[in-house]
Coordinates of N, CA and C in Angstrom, one line a residue:
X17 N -39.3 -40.2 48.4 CA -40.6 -40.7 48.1 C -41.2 -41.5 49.2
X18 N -42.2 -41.6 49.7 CA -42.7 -42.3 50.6 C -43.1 -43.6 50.5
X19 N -43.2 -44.2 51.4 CA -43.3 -45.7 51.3 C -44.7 -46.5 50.5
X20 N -45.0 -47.2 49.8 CA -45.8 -47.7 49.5 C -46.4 -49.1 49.8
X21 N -47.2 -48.7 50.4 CA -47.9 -50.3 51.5 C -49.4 -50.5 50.2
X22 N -48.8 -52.3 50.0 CA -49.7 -52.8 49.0 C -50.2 -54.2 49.9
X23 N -51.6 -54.1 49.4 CA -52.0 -55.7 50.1 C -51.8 -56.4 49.0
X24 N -51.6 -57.9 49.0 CA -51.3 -59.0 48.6 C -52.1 -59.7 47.9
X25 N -52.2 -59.6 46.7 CA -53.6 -60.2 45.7 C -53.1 -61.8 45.4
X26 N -53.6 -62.6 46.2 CA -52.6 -64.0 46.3 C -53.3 -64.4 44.6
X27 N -53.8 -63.6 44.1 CA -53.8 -64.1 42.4 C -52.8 -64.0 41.5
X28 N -52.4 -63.2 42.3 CA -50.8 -62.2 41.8 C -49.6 -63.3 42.1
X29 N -49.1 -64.2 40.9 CA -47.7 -65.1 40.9 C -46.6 -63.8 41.4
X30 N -46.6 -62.8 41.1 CA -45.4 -61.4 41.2 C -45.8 -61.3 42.7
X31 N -46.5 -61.2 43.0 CA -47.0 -60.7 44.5 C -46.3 -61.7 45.4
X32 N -47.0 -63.0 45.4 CA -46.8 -63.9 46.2 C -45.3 -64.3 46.1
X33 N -44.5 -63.9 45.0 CA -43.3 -64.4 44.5 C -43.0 -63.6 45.4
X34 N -42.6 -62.2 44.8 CA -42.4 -61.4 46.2 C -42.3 -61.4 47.7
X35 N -43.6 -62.2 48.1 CA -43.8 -61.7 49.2 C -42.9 -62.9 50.0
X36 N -42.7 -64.1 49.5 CA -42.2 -65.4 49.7 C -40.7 -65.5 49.7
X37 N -40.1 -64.2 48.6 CA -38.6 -64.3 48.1 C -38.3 -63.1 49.2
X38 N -38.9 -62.0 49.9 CA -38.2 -60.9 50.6 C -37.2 -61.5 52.1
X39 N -38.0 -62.3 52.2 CA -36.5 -63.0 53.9 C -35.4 -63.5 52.9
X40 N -35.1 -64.0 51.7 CA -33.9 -64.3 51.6 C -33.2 -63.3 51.1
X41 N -33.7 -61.9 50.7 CA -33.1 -61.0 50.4 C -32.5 -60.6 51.9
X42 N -33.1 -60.8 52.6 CA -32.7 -60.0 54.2 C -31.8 -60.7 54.8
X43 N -31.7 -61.9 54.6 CA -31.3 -63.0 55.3 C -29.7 -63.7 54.3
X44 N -29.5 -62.5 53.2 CA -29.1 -63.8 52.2 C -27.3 -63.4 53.2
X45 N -27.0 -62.8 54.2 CA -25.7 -62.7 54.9 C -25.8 -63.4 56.3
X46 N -27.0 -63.5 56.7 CA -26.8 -64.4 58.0 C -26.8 -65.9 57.9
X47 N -26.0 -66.4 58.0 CA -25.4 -67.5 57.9 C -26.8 -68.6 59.0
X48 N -27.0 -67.8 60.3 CA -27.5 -68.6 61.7 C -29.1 -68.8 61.1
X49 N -29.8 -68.2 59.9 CA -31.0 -67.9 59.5 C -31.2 -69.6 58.6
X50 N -32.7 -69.7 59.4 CA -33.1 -71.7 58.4 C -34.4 -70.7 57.5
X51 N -34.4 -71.0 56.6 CA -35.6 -70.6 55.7 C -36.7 -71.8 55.8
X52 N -38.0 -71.3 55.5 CA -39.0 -71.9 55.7 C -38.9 -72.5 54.4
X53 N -39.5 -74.0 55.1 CA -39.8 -74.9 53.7 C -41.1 -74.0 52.6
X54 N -40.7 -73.9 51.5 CA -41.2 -73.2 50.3 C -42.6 -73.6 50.1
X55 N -42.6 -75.1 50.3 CA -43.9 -75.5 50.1 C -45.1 -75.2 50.8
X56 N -44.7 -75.0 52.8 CA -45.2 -74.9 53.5 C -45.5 -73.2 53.8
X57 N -44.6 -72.3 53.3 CA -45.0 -71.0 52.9 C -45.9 -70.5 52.1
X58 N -45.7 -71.1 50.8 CA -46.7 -71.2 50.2 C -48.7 -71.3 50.6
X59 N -48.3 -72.2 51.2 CA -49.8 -72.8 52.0 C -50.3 -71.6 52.8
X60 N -49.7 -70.9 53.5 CA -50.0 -70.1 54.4 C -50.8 -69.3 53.4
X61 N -51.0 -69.0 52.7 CA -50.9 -67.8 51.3 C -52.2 -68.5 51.1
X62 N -52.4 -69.7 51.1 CA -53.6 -70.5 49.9 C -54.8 -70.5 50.8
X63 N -55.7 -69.8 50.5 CA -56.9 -69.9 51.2 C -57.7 -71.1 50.6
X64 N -57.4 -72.0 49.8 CA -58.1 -73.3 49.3 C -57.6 -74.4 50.2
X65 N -56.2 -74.1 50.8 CA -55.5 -75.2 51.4 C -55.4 -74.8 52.5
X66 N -55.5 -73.9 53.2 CA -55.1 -73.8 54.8 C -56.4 -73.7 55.6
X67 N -56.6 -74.9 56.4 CA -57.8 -74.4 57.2 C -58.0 -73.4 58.0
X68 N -57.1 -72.7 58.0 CA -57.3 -71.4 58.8 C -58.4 -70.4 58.5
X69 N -58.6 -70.8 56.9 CA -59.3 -69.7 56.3 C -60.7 -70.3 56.3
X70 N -60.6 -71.6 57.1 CA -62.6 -71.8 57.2 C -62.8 -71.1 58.4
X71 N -62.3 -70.7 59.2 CA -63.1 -69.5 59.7 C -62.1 -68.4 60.5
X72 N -62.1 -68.0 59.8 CA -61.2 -66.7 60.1 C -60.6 -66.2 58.7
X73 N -59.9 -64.8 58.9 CA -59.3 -64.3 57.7 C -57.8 -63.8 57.7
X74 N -57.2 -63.2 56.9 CA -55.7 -62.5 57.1 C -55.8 -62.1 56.1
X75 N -54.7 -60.8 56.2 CA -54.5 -60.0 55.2 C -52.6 -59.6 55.1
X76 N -52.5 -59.6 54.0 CA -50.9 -60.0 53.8 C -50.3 -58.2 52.7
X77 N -49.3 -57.5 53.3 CA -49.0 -56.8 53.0 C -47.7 -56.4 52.6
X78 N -47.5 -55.8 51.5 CA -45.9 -55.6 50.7 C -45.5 -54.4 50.8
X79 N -44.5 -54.0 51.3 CA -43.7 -52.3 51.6 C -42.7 -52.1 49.9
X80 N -43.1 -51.6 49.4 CA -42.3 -50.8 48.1 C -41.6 -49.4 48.1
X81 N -40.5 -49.1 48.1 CA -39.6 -47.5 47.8 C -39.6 -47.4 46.9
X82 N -40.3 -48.2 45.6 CA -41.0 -47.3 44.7 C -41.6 -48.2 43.3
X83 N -42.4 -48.0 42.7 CA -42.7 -49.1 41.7 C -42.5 -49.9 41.2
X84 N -40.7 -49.8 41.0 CA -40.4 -50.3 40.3 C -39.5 -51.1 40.7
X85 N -39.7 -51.3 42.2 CA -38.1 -51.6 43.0 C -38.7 -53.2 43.6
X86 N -38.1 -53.8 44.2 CA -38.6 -55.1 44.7 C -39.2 -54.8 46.1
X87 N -39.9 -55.4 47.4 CA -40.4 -54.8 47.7 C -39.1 -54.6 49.2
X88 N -39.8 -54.0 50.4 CA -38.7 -54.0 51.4 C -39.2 -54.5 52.6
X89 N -40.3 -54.5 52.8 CA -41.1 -55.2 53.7 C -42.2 -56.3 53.6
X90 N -42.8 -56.8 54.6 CA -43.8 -57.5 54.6 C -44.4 -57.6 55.6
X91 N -45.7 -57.8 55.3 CA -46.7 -58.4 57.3 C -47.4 -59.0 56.4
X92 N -47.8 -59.8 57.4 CA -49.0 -61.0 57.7 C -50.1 -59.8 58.9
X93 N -51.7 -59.8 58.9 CA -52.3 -59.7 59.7 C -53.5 -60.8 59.8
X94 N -53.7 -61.3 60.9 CA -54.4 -62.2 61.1 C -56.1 -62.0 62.0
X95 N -56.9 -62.6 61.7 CA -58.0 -61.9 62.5 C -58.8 -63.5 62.7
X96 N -58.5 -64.0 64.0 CA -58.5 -65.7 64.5 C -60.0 -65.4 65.0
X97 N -61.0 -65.6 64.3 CA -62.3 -66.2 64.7 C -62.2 -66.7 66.1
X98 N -61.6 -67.9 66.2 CA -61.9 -69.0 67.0 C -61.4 -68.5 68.6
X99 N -59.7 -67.9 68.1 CA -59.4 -66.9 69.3 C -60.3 -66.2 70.1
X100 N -60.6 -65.1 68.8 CA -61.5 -64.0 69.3 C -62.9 -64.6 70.4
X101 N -63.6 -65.6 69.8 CA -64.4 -66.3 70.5 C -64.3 -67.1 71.6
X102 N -63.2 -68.0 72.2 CA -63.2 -68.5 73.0 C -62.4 -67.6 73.7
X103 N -61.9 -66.6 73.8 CA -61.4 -65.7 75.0 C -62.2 -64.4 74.8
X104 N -62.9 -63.9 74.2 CA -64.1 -63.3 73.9 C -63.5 -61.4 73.5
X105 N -62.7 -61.9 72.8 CA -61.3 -60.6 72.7 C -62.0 -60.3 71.0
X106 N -61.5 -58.9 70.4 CA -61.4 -58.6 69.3 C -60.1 -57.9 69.1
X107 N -59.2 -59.4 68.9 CA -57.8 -59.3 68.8 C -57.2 -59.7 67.4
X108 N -56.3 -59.0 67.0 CA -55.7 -59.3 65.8 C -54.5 -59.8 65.9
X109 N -53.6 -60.3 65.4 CA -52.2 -60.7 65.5 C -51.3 -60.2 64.0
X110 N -50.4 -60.0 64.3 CA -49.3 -59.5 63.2 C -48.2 -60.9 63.2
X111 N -47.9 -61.2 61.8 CA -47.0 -62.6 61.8 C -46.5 -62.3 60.7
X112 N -45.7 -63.1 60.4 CA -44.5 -63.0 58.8 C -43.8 -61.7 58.9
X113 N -43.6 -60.8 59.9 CA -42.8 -60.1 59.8 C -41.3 -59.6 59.3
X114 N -41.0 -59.0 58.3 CA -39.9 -58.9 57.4 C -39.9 -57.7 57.2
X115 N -38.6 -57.3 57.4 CA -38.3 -55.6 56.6 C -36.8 -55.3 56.6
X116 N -36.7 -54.5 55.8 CA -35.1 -53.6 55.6 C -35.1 -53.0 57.0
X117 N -33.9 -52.4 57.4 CA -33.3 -51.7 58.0 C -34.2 -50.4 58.4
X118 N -35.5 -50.0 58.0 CA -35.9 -48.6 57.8 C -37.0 -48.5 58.1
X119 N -37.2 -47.8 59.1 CA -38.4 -47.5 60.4 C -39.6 -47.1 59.6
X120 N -39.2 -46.1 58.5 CA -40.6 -45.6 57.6 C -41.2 -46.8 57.0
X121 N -40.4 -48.0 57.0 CA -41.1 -49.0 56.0 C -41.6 -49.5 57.2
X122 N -41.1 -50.3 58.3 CA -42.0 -50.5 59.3 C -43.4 -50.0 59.8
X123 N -43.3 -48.7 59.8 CA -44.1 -48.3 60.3 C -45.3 -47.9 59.3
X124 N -45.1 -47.6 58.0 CA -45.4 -47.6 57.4 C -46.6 -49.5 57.3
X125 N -46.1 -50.2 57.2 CA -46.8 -51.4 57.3 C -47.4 -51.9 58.6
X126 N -47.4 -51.7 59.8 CA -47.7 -52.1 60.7 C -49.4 -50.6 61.0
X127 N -48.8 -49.6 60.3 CA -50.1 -48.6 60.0 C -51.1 -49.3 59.1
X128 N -50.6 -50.2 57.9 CA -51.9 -51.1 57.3 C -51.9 -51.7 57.9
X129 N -51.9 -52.3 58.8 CA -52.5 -53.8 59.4 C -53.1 -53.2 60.8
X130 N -53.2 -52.2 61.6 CA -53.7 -51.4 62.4 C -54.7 -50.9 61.8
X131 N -55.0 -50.3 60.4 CA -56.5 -49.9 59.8 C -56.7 -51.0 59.2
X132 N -56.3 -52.5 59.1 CA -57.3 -53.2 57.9 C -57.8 -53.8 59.7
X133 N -57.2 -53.8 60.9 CA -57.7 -54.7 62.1 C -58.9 -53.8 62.7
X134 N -58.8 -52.1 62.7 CA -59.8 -51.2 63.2 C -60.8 -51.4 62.3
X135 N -61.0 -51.9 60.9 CA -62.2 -52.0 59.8 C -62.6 -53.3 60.1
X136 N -62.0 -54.3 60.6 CA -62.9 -55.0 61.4 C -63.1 -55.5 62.4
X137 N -63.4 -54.0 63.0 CA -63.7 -54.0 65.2 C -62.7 -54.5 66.0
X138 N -61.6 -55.0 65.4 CA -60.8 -55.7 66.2 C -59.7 -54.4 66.9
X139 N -59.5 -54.6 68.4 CA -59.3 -53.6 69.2 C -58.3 -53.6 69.6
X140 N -57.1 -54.7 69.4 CA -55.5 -54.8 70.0 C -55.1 -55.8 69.1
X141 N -53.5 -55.6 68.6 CA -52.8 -56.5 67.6 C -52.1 -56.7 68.4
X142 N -51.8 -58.4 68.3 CA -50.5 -58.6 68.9 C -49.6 -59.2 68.4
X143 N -48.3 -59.8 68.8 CA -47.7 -60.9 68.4 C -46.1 -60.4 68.2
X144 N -45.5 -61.0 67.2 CA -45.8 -61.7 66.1 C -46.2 -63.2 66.5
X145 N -47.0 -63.5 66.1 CA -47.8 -64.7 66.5 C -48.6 -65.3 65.5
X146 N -48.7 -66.8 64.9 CA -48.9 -67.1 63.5 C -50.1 -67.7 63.5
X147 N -50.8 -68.8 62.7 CA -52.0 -69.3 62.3 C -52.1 -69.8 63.4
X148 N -51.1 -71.1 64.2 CA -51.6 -72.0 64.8 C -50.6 -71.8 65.9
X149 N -51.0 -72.8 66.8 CA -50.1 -72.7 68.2 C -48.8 -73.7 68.4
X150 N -48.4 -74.2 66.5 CA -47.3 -74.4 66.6 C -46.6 -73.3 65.6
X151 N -46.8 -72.0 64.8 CA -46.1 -71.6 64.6 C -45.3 -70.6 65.5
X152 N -43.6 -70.5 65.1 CA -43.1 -69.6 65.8 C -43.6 -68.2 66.5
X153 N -43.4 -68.0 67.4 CA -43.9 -66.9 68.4 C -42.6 -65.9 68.7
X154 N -43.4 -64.3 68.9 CA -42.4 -63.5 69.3 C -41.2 -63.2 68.4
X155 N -40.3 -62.9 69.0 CA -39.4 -61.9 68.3 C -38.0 -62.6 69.0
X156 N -36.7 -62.6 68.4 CA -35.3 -63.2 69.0 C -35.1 -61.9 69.7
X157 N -34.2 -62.3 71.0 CA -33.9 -60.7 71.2 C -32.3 -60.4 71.6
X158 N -31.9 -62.5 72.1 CA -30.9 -62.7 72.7 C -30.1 -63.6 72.0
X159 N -28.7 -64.0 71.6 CA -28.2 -65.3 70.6 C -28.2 -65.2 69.5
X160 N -28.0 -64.3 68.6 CA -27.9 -64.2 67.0 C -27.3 -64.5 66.6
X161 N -25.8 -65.4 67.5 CA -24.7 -66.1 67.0 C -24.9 -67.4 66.5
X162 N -26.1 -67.9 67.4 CA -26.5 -69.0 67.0 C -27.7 -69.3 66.2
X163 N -27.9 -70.4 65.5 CA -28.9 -70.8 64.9 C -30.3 -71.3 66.0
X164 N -31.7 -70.8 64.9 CA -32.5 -71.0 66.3 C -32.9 -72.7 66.8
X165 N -33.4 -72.9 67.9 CA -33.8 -74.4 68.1 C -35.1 -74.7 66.9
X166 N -36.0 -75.3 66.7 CA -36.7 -75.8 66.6 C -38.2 -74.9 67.4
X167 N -39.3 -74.0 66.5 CA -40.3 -73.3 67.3 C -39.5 -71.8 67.7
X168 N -38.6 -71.9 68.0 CA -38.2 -70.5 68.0 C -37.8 -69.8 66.4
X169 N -38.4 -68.5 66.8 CA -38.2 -67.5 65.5 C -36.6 -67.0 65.0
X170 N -35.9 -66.7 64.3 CA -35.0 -66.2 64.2 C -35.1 -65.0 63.5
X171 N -34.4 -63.3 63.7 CA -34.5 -62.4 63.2 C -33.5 -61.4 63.4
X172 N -33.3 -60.7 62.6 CA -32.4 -59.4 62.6 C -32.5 -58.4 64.2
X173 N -30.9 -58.1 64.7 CA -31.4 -57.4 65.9 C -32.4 -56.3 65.8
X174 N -32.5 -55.7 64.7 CA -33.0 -54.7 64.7 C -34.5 -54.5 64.6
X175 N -35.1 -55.6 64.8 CA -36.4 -55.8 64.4 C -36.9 -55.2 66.1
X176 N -36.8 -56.2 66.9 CA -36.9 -55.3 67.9 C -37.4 -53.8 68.3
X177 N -36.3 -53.0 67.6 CA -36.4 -51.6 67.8 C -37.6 -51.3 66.5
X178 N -37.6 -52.0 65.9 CA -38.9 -51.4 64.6 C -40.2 -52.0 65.4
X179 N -40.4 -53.0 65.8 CA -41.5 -53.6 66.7 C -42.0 -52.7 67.4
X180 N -40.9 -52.5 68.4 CA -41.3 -51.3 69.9 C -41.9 -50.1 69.5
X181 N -41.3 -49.1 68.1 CA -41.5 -47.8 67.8 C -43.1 -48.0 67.0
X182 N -43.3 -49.2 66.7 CA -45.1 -49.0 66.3 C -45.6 -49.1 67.7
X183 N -45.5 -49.3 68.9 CA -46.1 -49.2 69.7 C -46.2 -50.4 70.8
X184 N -45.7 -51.9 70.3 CA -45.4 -52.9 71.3 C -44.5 -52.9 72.2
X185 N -45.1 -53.7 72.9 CA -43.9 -54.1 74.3 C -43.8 -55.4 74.3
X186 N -42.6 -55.9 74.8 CA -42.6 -57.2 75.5 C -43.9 -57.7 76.7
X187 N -43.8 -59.0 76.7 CA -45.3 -59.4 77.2 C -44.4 -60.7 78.0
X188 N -43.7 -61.6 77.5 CA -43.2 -62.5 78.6 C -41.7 -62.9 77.4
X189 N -41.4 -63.9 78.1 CA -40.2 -64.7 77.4 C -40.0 -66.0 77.2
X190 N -39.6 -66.3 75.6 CA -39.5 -67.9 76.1 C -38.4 -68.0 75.6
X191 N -37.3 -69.0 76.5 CA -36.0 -69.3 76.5 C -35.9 -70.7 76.0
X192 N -34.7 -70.1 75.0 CA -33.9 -71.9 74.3 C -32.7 -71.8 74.8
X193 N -32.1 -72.9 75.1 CA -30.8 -73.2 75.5 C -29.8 -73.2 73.9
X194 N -28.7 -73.8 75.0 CA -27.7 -74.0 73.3 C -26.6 -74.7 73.8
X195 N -26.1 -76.1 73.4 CA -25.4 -76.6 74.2 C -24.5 -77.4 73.2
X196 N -23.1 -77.0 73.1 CA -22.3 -76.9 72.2 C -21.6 -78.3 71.8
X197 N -21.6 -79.1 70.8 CA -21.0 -80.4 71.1 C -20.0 -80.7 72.1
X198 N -19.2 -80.0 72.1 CA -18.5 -80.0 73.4 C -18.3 -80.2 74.6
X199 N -19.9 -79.6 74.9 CA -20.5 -79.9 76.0 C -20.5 -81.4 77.1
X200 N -19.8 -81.6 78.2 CA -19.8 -82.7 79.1 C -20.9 -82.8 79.6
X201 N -21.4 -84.2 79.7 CA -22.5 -84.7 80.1 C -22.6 -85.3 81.0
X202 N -23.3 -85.1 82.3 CA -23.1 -86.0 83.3 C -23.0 -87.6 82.9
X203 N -22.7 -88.4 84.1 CA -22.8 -89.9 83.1 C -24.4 -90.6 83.3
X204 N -25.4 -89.6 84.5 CA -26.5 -90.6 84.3 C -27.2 -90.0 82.9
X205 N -26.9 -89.1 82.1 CA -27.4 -88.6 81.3 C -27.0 -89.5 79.7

């Protein structure tokens, strides 16, 4: 059966429940994984409470294997007014990215957020990249042993390879250290 990509009716308690509970289904064996405060997930969702939504929009998407199953994926697509305007781009961003193990569902979702960004004019998606310029950025690619710092993203190796096969590349890198209690300290430190 093929994959079923639904947008997100934030009217919908089932929807948004969903869409809020699928990282800990993904995540409920990695130990190194911090979940987002509930409260502050939520917000992202609330176009009454996030100022993002005074000017700009997003569109939030659910992957189903089949009606009656819970879902397997998720995206966030974002379409930043303010971006688009002060660098004079008709750029979209992709964020909240979540999924099973399975390229059809990836791809499958990142094909809705490619036609909801072509419906409106917008001409290159990027990211994963979120509302503001403190949410996490990019993709983990290195360190899965460890838990992430603070602004770094944490994610399954395999995201990666589902990223790339919609059609992304790497663009640059940002590196966190990891410095073990153990660790000696010089003494002017």
């Amino acid at each position: 059966m093929p994959v079923q990509v639904r947008r997100l009716d934030p009217q919908s308690r089932k929807q948004v429940r969903d869409f809020l509970d699928l990282p800990f289904r993904i995540y409920r064996e990695i130990p190194q994984w911090v979940p987002p405060l509930q409260m502050e997930a939520r917000a992202m969702l609330d176009r009454q409470r996030n100022p993002f939504y005074a000017h700009s929009e997003a569109a939030f998407f659910l992957a189903y294997a089949s009606a009656e199953a819970p879902p397997t994926g998720r995206l966030a697509v974002l379409d930043n007014a303010h971006y688009n305007t002060y660098n004079q781009e008709h750029t979209a961003f992709f964020y909240l990215f979540e999924c099973a193990h399975q390229p059809e569902t990836a791809a499958a979702l990142f094909e809705a957020a490619f036609d909801w960004a072509r419906r409106r004019g917008l001409n290159q998606v990027i990211g994963p990249k979120g509302f503001t310029a403190l949410d996490g950025m990019g993709l983990l690619v290195k360190g899965f042993e460890h838990r992430p710092a603070f602004g770094i993203p944490y994610n399954p190796a395999y995201y990666t390879e589902l990223v790339e096969a919609a059609g992304f590349a790497p663009c640059g890198d940002t590196v966190s250290g990891y410095l073990s209690p153990q660790t000696p300290f010089p003494e002017k430190i």
